[in-house]
Every structure is written in C-alpha cells, then in structure tokens.
Amino acid sequence: MHATHDCVQLVPIFQALADDQLDTIESIVQHRHFQAGETLFNASDDLDSLMIVANGQVKVYQLAANGREQLLYLLQTGDIDGEAALFENRQRTSYGEALVPTDICSIRRQDFQQLMQTYPSISINVLNVFGKRLAQLEKQTTSTATESVEARLANYLTETAASLNTATFKLPLKKKDLATFLGTTPETISRKLSRFEKLGLITQKPGKLIQINDADQLLLTDA
Amino acid sequence: MHATHDCVQLVPIFQALADDQLDTIESIVQHRHFQAGETLFNASDDLDSLMIVANGQVKVYQLAANGREQLLYLLQTGDIDGEAALFENRQRTSYGEALVPTDICSIRRQDFQQLMQTYPSISINVLNVFGKRLAQLEKQTTSTATESVEARLANYLTETAASLNTATFKLPLKKKDLATFLGTTPETISRKLSRFEKLGLITQKPGKLIQINDADQLLLTDA
DNA sequence: CGACACTTTGATATTTATCAATACTTGTGG
DNA sequence: CCACAAGTATTGATAAATATCAAAGTGTCG
C-alpha cells in the first residue's frame, strides 16, 4: 500500500498544517520497522533525527551508574522522541527499545530545523510537547522521591484506569518494566498487588488484567 | 540608578538580540523584589508570566500527596521559570520561594508570545532551555529511583565541586533543602557526610564548607 | 512439548526513616 | 556587643519499608 502521510498525520506537532503541507513533510520522512525487543537507539548515540512512533510501543529508559534501569517514557502510537536534544544537544542520553513490533518514521535534524523555519507553528507545538513532558517528569520525580512504593503503585493503577476510562484494564507493561518505571522491584510489585487484593481494593485476573474496586480507598493507601 | 536592561541581558533566551531590541523588551518587563523566605508563587496559581531571576536565589518545589516536599530546581541569577507552562498549561504545578533577597523581572504571557512572534530566535532559545531542563530532570529521576542515598549524595558533591571548579566549596543549600532535593532526610545527610569524612573522602569545615579529598573514590561509593 | 523468561512466595538483610534529645548557628533587640 | 530565641544540625535508639537471594510455579512462543 502507498499511504500518503501515514505517520505525519498522527503527530500533534504537525497538527494545524494543511494536507499538501503534510504531504511535503511525509516525503522527507524515513520509514523503519523494528521487531519486539529490538533496540532503536542507545545512550551516547548521535542524535540526528526526530522519531515518530507510527505504530507500536517503545520503552525509553536510562541506566544508572550501578547499572539499574529506569523507565522514563512509554511511547505509544503518535508519540515522538528525540525532540529534546534536537537543538543544542547532540547525543542521546537514553535507550530506546521496541516492546512490540513497531513502525518508526524519522526526520533528520536538518530537515526538521528547516521545517520549523517554514512552518513556525511547528515550534509552538514542540514547545507544548516539551511542556507536557516536563510536567509529567516533575511529577514522577516528586512521587518517586517522596512517596512509598505502595502509594506510587496505587497512583499508577488509578491513573491508568482513569486514562483508559475503565475500571478493568490490562497492565501495559511486564512487571519487570513496571518495576523500573516505579523505581522498585518486580517482587515488591507482586506483593503489593496481592496486598491490595487482600484488602479488596482490586481484583487480579489472568492475563495481567486488573480490576479496580475502590479507587478512592486505593489512593488513601499510605497518604 | 536607571539600568537600561538589567535583567533581560542576563538571560540566555534573549541572547543574540541587538541592544535596542533588548531595550524594547526591558520596557515591558515588570520588576519586583522578594525577601528571603517570601513566596513567589504557589501551585494552582494562574500562570500568567515568565519570571527571570535578576538577582538572588529561588527554590522551586512540589508537594507530594503525603505533604512531603520535593525540590525540583534551584534557580540562580539569570535563570528563568514559568516557561514550561507559558503555552498550553495555564496553572502552576509547583511552589517558588526566595531563599535570599531576590529581584525578579517578569514578562506577561501575552507580551512574551508577542515577542516570540517578533523575534523567532527566542523560541529556539526557549526550546534549548527546555531541552536542558528535561535532560537534567531525567537524570534526577533516574538517580533518585535507582541509586542509594549515599551514591546520590556523593554524586551531588562531586558535581557541585566540578561545576564550581574547586575542591572546596560551600553547600548552596541548607541540609533541610538539600534533603528534599536528594529525596532523603536531613538526618541521613548528616550521617552520610560523617561517614564520608571518616573514610577520608571529604573534610567538613565550619560554615557548610566541604572539601573533597578523593572524588574518584567518592563516586565508587555504592556503585 | 519444551525451553526460557517472567512471576510469585518465602526467609532474611539492609537501608533509611522516624522519633527524641542535645548541641550548634544565626540573627535580633536590648 | 551580648544574650537569647528560633531555626538548624547532629547523634543515638528503634522501627519500618523494601531490596535481595533463592526456589518453585506459571506462562508463552517457537
């Protein structure tokens, strides 16, 4: 198939552009496919392009000095990465890995800077993406640094449910990855989930399904 | 005295502008003074202006659900705040407090957006500031989530020394604030510093002075 | 079906927070 | 300039949360 602008149209930073402008952008975009488990990029790689997740899921993480992994972002279809360093910084500081088969479109640094000149609304959009990401990270920093694992997990569960608009949902990550996201270990997650279940706050079902029975009470955990 | 552009010139985001342009900007800037301990803004305040620290020191922090404080940034002369939300977000998510007598210049949201239109280089500069801040926060998140307090403190000490280009320096923060920055308690900081001293890695002198004796060994702490 | 990765559960160790008491600093008003 | 008050820092004893290590259980995908 010969999609016209199959990934460019997905992305908020190009929103508000006309169709023919999107076509122009699409024409300078490169397409790649990654299998589950494949590495998209490594820390210290040269950062030479903006990446758009056209389809799939990517985890972006850093390694601490002691070798432990910290999951920073879970990119979904339509998310972008690499913009943070596209300007001054020239090296990546994190690792990217596909969690499922994933399609990526990328735009080279130079082309992107050109685009921003041509369509100034793009830079405003990029600023907005930055702003959101900063706010999210600030919150994550605060919560890992000051709240108990139990509280962070409770929060994560209620927020995930809220964003999916349902009380029953499938954990989008392996416990192993969820652990690095929340700054804890898989064992602790297992135990805390069992505890929540024993308290009647959630119900665990096969296939990583979680049902939240009492979101309010859950949030009071360890408050 | 009648300074021409006493704060605007300090700030990287206005760099590369001509003197008369800086004068224009200075003319729309508002000046305020805060005493040590005074609050500059609170979470949930409307975010209606970009703030420039013309002189002084400001701590920016968040409160977690359990009421504990997390220091996110320590703004020094020439730093800016508020840019993150100047676009889409309309409310602050953190608190700002002057640590010493502080002069602030602020530019109202509307004026700033106007400026960005007139001088496109400003938005590129803002993007760069964002990028740096993101990178710093990502690192902080990783380190609080995955490293021991001891390692984080060791890191903080060597980095501070490195950035000041000296092995002996005065801690720029009270232990209380340093604790919230590193995600720990003042007591633990006291103890860890004593430990480092006992190991001969640092020397503590009166007046919050710290001398680093063996930066390499310090970084191996708990690696 | 089997291998391999992931998860759970248990026993234990470790780190760090918490609480409490004492000492030290610093700035202020007499 | 001193003395005191208030905030800040240290030290000790104890408790709590979570990591770690180990082993058994479960799921999943070729």
Short mmCIF file of C-alpha atoms in Angstrom, two decimals, chain B residues 10-222:
data_model
loop_
_atom_site.label_atom_id
_atom_site.label_comp_id
_atom_site.label_asym_id
_atom_site.label_seq_id
_atom_site.Cartn_x
_atom_site.Cartn_y
_atom_site.Cartn_z
CA LEU B 10 21.22 38.24 31.81
CA VAL B 11 19.06 35.67 30.23
CA PRO B 12 20.12 33.15 27.62
CA ILE B 13 16.74 33.13 25.92
CA PHE B 14 17.26 36.71 24.80
CA GLN B 15 20.77 36.19 23.68
CA ALA B 16 21.57 37.11 20.11
CA LEU B 17 19.26 40.09 20.20
CA ALA B 18 20.55 43.58 19.49
CA ASP B 19 20.77 46.20 22.21
CA ASP B 20 17.82 48.21 21.06
CA GLN B 21 15.73 45.07 20.92
CA LEU B 22 16.72 44.30 24.47
CA ASP B 23 15.65 47.80 25.41
CA THR B 24 12.26 47.16 23.90
CA ILE B 25 11.88 44.02 25.91
CA GLU B 26 13.10 45.66 29.08
CA SER B 27 10.41 48.28 28.70
CA ILE B 28 7.62 45.72 29.00
CA VAL B 29 9.20 43.94 31.93
CA GLN B 30 7.90 44.29 35.47
CA HIS B 31 10.23 44.38 38.44
CA ARG B 32 9.59 43.00 41.87
CA HIS B 33 11.61 42.34 44.97
CA PHE B 34 11.20 39.49 47.42
CA GLN B 35 12.68 38.96 50.85
CA ALA B 36 14.26 35.74 51.94
CA GLY B 37 11.54 33.29 52.79
CA GLU B 38 8.91 35.03 50.74
CA THR B 39 6.69 33.08 48.38
CA LEU B 40 6.87 33.95 44.70
CA PHE B 41 4.08 31.66 43.61
CA ASN B 42 2.05 28.64 44.63
CA ALA B 43 0.86 25.55 42.87
CA SER B 44 -2.52 26.14 41.24
CA ASP B 45 -1.77 29.82 40.77
CA ASP B 46 -2.63 31.06 37.34
CA LEU B 47 0.45 31.10 35.27
CA ASP B 48 0.45 34.44 33.61
CA SER B 49 4.07 35.44 33.33
CA LEU B 50 7.57 34.34 32.64
CA MET B 51 9.89 35.06 35.56
CA ILE B 52 13.54 35.97 35.34
CA VAL B 53 15.75 35.88 38.40
CA ALA B 54 17.64 39.16 38.10
CA ASN B 55 19.45 38.60 41.32
CA GLY B 56 19.13 36.12 44.15
CA GLN B 57 18.16 32.50 44.59
CA VAL B 58 14.82 30.75 44.36
CA LYS B 59 13.81 27.24 45.23
CA VAL B 60 11.13 25.61 43.15
CA TYR B 61 9.45 22.61 44.70
CA GLN B 62 6.39 20.43 44.60
CA LEU B 63 4.39 18.86 47.36
CA ALA B 64 3.56 15.17 47.21
CA ALA B 65 0.19 13.78 48.27
CA ASN B 66 1.61 12.97 51.68
CA GLY B 67 2.71 16.56 52.13
CA ARG B 68 6.40 15.97 51.65
CA GLU B 69 8.38 18.49 49.73
CA GLN B 70 10.47 17.80 46.65
CA LEU B 71 12.94 20.40 45.49
CA LEU B 72 12.96 20.42 41.70
CA TYR B 73 15.11 23.37 40.74
CA LEU B 74 17.33 25.86 42.42
CA LEU B 75 17.13 28.99 40.31
CA GLN B 76 20.11 31.33 40.31
CA THR B 77 20.65 34.75 38.85
CA GLY B 78 19.87 34.57 35.14
CA ASP B 79 17.62 31.53 35.38
CA ILE B 80 14.03 31.64 34.26
CA ASP B 81 10.90 29.93 35.37
CA GLY B 82 7.39 29.61 34.17
CA GLU B 83 8.25 28.99 30.58
CA ALA B 84 7.15 25.37 30.79
CA ALA B 85 3.56 26.30 31.10
CA LEU B 86 3.54 29.52 29.17
CA PHE B 87 1.98 27.91 26.20
CA GLU B 88 -0.78 25.48 26.79
CA ASN B 89 -0.86 24.92 30.51
CA ARG B 90 -2.44 27.65 32.47
CA GLN B 91 -1.72 26.69 36.04
CA ARG B 92 1.42 26.27 38.03
CA THR B 93 2.22 22.91 39.49
CA SER B 94 4.98 23.97 41.83
CA TYR B 95 5.85 26.43 44.54
CA GLY B 96 8.52 29.10 44.38
CA GLU B 97 10.22 30.62 47.38
CA ALA B 98 13.08 33.10 47.65
CA LEU B 99 15.97 31.74 49.70
CA VAL B 100 17.78 35.07 49.85
CA PRO B 101 16.65 38.59 48.98
CA THR B 102 15.75 38.31 45.34
CA ASP B 103 14.95 40.56 42.40
CA ILE B 104 12.57 39.24 39.82
CA CYS B 105 11.63 40.57 36.42
CA SER B 106 8.53 39.22 34.80
CA ILE B 107 7.02 39.35 31.36
CA ARG B 108 3.36 38.74 30.90
CA ARG B 109 2.28 35.75 28.89
CA GLN B 110 0.73 37.79 26.16
CA ASP B 111 3.72 40.05 25.77
CA PHE B 112 6.01 37.08 25.66
CA GLN B 113 4.04 35.36 22.94
CA GLN B 114 4.16 38.58 21.01
CA LEU B 115 7.92 38.68 21.45
CA MET B 116 8.31 35.18 20.13
CA GLN B 117 6.46 36.18 17.02
CA THR B 118 8.60 39.22 16.52
CA TYR B 119 11.92 37.53 17.29
CA PRO B 120 11.72 33.89 16.23
CA SER B 121 15.16 33.19 17.63
CA ILE B 122 13.61 33.43 21.08
CA SER B 123 11.56 30.30 20.60
CA ILE B 124 14.60 28.37 19.51
CA ASN B 125 16.36 29.53 22.66
CA VAL B 126 13.41 28.53 24.77
CA LEU B 127 13.48 25.11 23.16
CA ASN B 128 17.09 24.79 24.20
CA VAL B 129 16.34 25.74 27.78
CA PHE B 130 13.58 23.14 27.81
CA GLY B 131 15.89 20.53 26.42
CA LYS B 132 18.46 21.08 29.12
CA ARG B 133 15.90 21.08 31.85
CA LEU B 134 14.40 17.86 30.56
CA ALA B 135 17.78 16.21 30.44
CA GLN B 136 18.55 17.32 33.97
CA LEU B 137 15.23 16.06 35.29
CA GLU B 138 15.56 12.76 33.51
CA LYS B 139 18.86 12.28 35.21
CA GLN B 140 17.48 13.24 38.58
CA THR B 141 14.57 10.86 38.19
CA THR B 142 16.87 8.02 37.28
CA SER B 143 19.18 8.70 40.12
CA THR B 144 16.58 9.05 42.88
CA ALA B 145 14.76 5.99 41.66
CA THR B 146 17.70 3.66 41.28
CA GLU B 147 20.63 4.76 43.39
CA SER B 148 21.18 4.75 47.12
CA VAL B 149 21.11 7.97 49.09
CA GLU B 150 24.82 7.56 49.60
CA ALA B 151 25.51 7.41 45.89
CA ARG B 152 23.24 10.35 45.16
CA LEU B 153 24.93 12.47 47.77
CA ALA B 154 28.38 11.52 46.54
CA ASN B 155 27.31 12.46 43.06
CA TYR B 156 25.89 15.74 44.16
CA LEU B 157 29.09 16.67 45.95
CA THR B 158 31.39 15.86 43.06
CA GLU B 159 29.13 17.55 40.55
CA THR B 160 28.85 20.69 42.60
CA ALA B 161 32.60 20.79 43.03
CA ALA B 162 33.10 20.22 39.32
CA SER B 163 30.69 22.93 38.28
CA LEU B 164 32.36 25.40 40.61
CA ASN B 165 35.77 24.26 39.51
CA THR B 166 37.08 23.82 43.01
CA ALA B 167 37.53 21.03 45.52
CA THR B 168 36.40 23.19 48.41
CA PHE B 169 33.01 24.84 48.35
CA LYS B 170 30.12 25.97 50.49
CA LEU B 171 26.93 23.97 50.28
CA PRO B 172 24.49 26.25 48.50
CA LEU B 173 21.54 24.89 50.45
CA LYS B 174 20.52 24.12 53.99
CA LYS B 175 20.65 20.43 54.73
CA LYS B 176 16.91 20.52 55.04
CA ASP B 177 16.57 21.68 51.44
CA LEU B 178 19.36 19.52 50.19
CA ALA B 179 17.50 16.60 51.70
CA THR B 180 14.36 17.34 49.73
CA PHE B 181 16.43 17.72 46.60
CA LEU B 182 18.07 14.33 47.04
CA GLY B 183 14.90 12.68 48.25
CA THR B 184 16.04 11.92 51.76
CA THR B 185 16.11 13.47 55.25
CA PRO B 186 18.49 15.93 56.93
CA GLU B 187 19.49 13.29 59.47
CA THR B 188 20.58 10.89 56.78
CA ILE B 189 22.63 13.58 55.07
CA SER B 190 24.41 14.37 58.32
CA ARG B 191 25.24 10.75 58.84
CA LYS B 192 26.43 10.11 55.32
CA LEU B 193 28.65 13.17 55.38
CA SER B 194 30.20 11.99 58.64
CA ARG B 195 30.75 8.63 57.08
CA PHE B 196 32.46 10.12 54.05
CA GLU B 197 34.63 12.12 56.40
CA LYS B 198 35.52 9.06 58.46
CA LEU B 199 36.56 7.36 55.24
CA GLY B 200 38.79 10.31 54.43
CA LEU B 201 36.90 11.11 51.24
CA ILE B 202 35.87 14.60 52.29
CA THR B 203 36.60 17.10 55.05
CA GLN B 204 33.85 19.17 56.65
CA LYS B 205 34.70 22.64 57.86
CA PRO B 206 32.58 25.19 59.70
CA GLY B 207 30.17 27.24 57.64
CA LYS B 208 28.87 24.41 55.47
CA LEU B 209 32.27 24.18 53.81
CA ILE B 210 33.07 20.89 52.20
CA GLN B 211 36.42 19.82 50.87
CA ILE B 212 36.58 16.88 48.54
CA ASN B 213 39.67 14.80 49.03
CA ASP B 214 39.10 11.93 46.69
CA ALA B 215 36.44 12.49 44.07
CA ASP B 216 37.13 9.21 42.27
CA GLN B 217 36.76 7.11 45.37
CA LEU B 218 33.69 9.09 46.37
CA LEU B 219 31.96 8.15 43.14
CA LEU B 220 32.70 4.49 43.70
CA THR B 221 30.60 4.61 46.83
CA ASP B 222 27.98 2.01 46.43
#
